[in-house]
C-alpha positions as a printed NumPy array, in Angstrom:
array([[103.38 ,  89.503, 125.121],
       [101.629,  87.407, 122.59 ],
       [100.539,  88.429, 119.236],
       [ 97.472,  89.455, 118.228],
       [ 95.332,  87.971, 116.059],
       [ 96.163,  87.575, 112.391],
       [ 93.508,  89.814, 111.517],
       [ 93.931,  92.56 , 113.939],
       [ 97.459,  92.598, 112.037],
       [ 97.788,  94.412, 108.554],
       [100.649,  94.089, 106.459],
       [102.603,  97.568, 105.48 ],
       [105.58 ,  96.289, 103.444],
       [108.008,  93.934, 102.854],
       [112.112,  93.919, 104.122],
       [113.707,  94.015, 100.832],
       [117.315,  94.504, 101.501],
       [119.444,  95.263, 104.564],
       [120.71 ,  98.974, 104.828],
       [123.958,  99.874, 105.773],
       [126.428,  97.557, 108.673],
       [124.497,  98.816, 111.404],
       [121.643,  96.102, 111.118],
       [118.69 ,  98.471, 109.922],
       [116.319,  96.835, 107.583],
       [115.391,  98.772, 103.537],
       [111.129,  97.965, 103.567],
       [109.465,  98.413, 100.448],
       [105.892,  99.709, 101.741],
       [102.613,  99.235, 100.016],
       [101.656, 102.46 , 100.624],
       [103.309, 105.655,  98.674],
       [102.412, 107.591, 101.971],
       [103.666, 104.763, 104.614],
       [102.354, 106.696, 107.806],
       [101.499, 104.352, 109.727],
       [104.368, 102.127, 109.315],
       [106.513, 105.191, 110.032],
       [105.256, 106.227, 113.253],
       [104.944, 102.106, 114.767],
       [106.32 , 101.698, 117.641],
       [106.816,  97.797, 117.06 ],
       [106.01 ,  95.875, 114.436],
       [105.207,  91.979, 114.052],
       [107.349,  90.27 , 111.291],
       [106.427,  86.752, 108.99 ],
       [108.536,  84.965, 107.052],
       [105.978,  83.224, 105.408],
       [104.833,  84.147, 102.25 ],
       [101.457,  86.465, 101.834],
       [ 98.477,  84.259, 101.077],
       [100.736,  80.687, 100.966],
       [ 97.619,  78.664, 100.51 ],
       [ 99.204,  75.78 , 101.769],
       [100.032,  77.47 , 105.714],
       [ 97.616,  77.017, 108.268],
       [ 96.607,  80.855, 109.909],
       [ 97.974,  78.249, 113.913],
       [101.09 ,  78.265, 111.953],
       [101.737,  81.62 , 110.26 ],
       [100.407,  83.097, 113.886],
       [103.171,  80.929, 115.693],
       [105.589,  82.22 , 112.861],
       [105.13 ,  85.925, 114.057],
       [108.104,  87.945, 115.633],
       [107.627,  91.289, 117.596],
       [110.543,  93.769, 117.078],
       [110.396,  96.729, 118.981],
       [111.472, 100.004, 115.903],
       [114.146, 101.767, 117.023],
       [113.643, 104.564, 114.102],
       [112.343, 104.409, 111.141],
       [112.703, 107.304, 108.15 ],
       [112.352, 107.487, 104.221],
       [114.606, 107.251, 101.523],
       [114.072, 107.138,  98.072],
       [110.842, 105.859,  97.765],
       [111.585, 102.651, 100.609],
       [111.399, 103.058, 104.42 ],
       [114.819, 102.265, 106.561],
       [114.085, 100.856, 110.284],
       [116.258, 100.234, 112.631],
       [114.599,  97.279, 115.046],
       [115.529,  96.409, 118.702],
       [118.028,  93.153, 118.184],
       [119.011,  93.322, 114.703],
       [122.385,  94.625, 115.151],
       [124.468,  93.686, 111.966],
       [123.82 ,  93.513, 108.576],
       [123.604,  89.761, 108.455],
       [120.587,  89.363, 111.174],
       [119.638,  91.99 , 108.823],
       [119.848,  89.848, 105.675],
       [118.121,  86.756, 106.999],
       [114.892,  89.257, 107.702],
       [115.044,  89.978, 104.06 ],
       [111.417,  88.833, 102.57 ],
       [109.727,  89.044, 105.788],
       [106.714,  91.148, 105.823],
       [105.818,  93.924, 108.313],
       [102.055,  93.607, 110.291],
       [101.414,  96.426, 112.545],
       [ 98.201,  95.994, 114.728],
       [ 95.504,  98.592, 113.644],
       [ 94.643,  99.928, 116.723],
       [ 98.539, 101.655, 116.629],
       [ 97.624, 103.443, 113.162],
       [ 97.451, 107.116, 113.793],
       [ 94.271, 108.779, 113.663],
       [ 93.28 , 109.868, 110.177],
       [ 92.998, 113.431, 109.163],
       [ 88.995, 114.088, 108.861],
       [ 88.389, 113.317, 104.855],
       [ 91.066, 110.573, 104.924],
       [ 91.198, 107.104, 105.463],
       [ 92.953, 104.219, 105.757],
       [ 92.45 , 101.992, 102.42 ],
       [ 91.87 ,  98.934, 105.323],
       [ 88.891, 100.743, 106.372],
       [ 87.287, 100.615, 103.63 ],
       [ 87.267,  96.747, 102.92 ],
       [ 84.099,  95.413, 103.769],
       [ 82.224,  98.671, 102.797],
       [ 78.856,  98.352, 100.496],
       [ 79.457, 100.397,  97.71 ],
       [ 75.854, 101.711,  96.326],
       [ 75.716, 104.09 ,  93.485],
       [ 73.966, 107.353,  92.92 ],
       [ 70.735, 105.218,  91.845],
       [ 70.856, 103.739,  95.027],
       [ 72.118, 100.299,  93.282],
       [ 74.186,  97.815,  95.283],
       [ 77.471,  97.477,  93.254],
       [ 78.506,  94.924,  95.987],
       [ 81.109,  94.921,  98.662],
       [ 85.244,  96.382,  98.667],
       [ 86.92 ,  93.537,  98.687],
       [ 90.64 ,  95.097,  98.034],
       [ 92.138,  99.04 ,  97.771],
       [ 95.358,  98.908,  95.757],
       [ 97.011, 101.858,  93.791],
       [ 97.937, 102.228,  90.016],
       [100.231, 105.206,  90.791],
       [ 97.879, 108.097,  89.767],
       [ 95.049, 106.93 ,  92.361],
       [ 93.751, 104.367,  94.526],
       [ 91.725, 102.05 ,  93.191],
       [ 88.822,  99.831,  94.855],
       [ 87.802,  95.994,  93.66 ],
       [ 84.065,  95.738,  94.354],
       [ 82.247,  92.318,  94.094],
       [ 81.512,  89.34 ,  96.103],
       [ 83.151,  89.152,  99.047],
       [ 82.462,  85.236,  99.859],
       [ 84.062,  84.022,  96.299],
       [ 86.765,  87.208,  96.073],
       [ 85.128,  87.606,  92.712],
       [ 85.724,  90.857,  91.318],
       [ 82.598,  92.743,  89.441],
       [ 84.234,  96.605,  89.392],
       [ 87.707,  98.467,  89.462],
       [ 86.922, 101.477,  90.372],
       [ 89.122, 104.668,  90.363],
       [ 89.088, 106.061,  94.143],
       [ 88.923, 109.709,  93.04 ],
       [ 86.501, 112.67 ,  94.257],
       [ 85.019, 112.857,  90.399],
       [ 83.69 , 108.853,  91.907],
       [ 83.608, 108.791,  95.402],
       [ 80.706, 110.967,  96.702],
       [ 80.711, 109.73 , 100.559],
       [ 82.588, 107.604, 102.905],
       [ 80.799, 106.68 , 105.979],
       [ 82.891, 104.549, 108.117],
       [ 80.61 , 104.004, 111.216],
       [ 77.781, 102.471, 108.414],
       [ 80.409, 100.93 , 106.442],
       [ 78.8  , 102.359, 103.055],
       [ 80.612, 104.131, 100.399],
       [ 78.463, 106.031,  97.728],
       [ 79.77 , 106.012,  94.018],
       [ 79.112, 107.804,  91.047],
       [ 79.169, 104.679,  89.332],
       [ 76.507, 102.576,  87.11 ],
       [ 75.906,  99.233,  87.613],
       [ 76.494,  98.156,  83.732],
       [ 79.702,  99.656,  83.732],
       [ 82.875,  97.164,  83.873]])
């Protein structure tokens, strides 16, 4: 089977460590509530670094390995996989650093009023004024809550951080790709 396309792929974590003799793999997800990397069925590994500016995507596509998971299961805070033909812990060390893209179409459907943080790149954020604020170029989280970079989605330059929080966030509408803020535009 080949692999799909780099950007059908999105990455859930990184192998940090191998766990145990047995060969399973300690990944440090992205995501405090990994679900979707828990419940893959296979997963496509890289050993090149995120964002290496100096890798063609031909070559970090031809760089991609497909492991079927075996199990997968957290513990303390990391998730520990086990993946089809890694059987000792050093086939498990020479993973470590790789990063883990499953395909989006094998997420699990989101509970209605959830969503998947990739989802929501490439969203227009307007605000309550009916303002464009600009376009979500990146979800990360700061520990209490998500947070989403809007801005210019061309140049990757940043114009808001904003807290991802109901107080904020007054609609999500995936199908028009629109997310409606309480937000003003000459806040920073």
């Amino acid at each position: 089977m080949s692999a799909p396309s780099l950007n059908d792929l999105i990455e859930l974590g990184a192998i940090s460590e191998a766990q145990g003799l047995q060969g399973q793999v300690k990944v440090r997800p992205h995501s405090s509530e990994p679900v979707a990397l828990l419940s893959s069925k296979s997963v496509w590994l890289s050993l090149i670094p995120r964002r290496d500016a100096g890798v063609s995507a031909s070559v970090e596509q031809a760089s991609l390995t497909q492991y079927k998971v075996k199990s997968a299961k957290m513990h303390s805070g990391n998730v520990v996989m086990a993946l089809e033909g890694v059987s000792d812990r050093d086939q498990a060390l020479a993973l470590k650093g790789a990063r883990i893209l499953v395909a989006r179409d094998a997420f699990p459907k989101a509970e209605s009023d959830s969503y998947y943080w990739v989802d929501l790149i490439g969203c227009n954020a307007i605000n309550l004024q009916n303002e464009t604020l600009g376009e979500v170029i990146d979800v990360t989280e700061n520990g209490a809550h998500g947070v989403i970079a809007i801005g210019d989605a061309q140049t990757k330059t940043i114009k808001y951080l904003v807290p991802f929080v109901k107080e904020v966030v007054q609609n999500v509408d995936l199908p028009k790709k629109v997310i409606a803020l309480d937000w003003q535009s000459d806040w920073q």
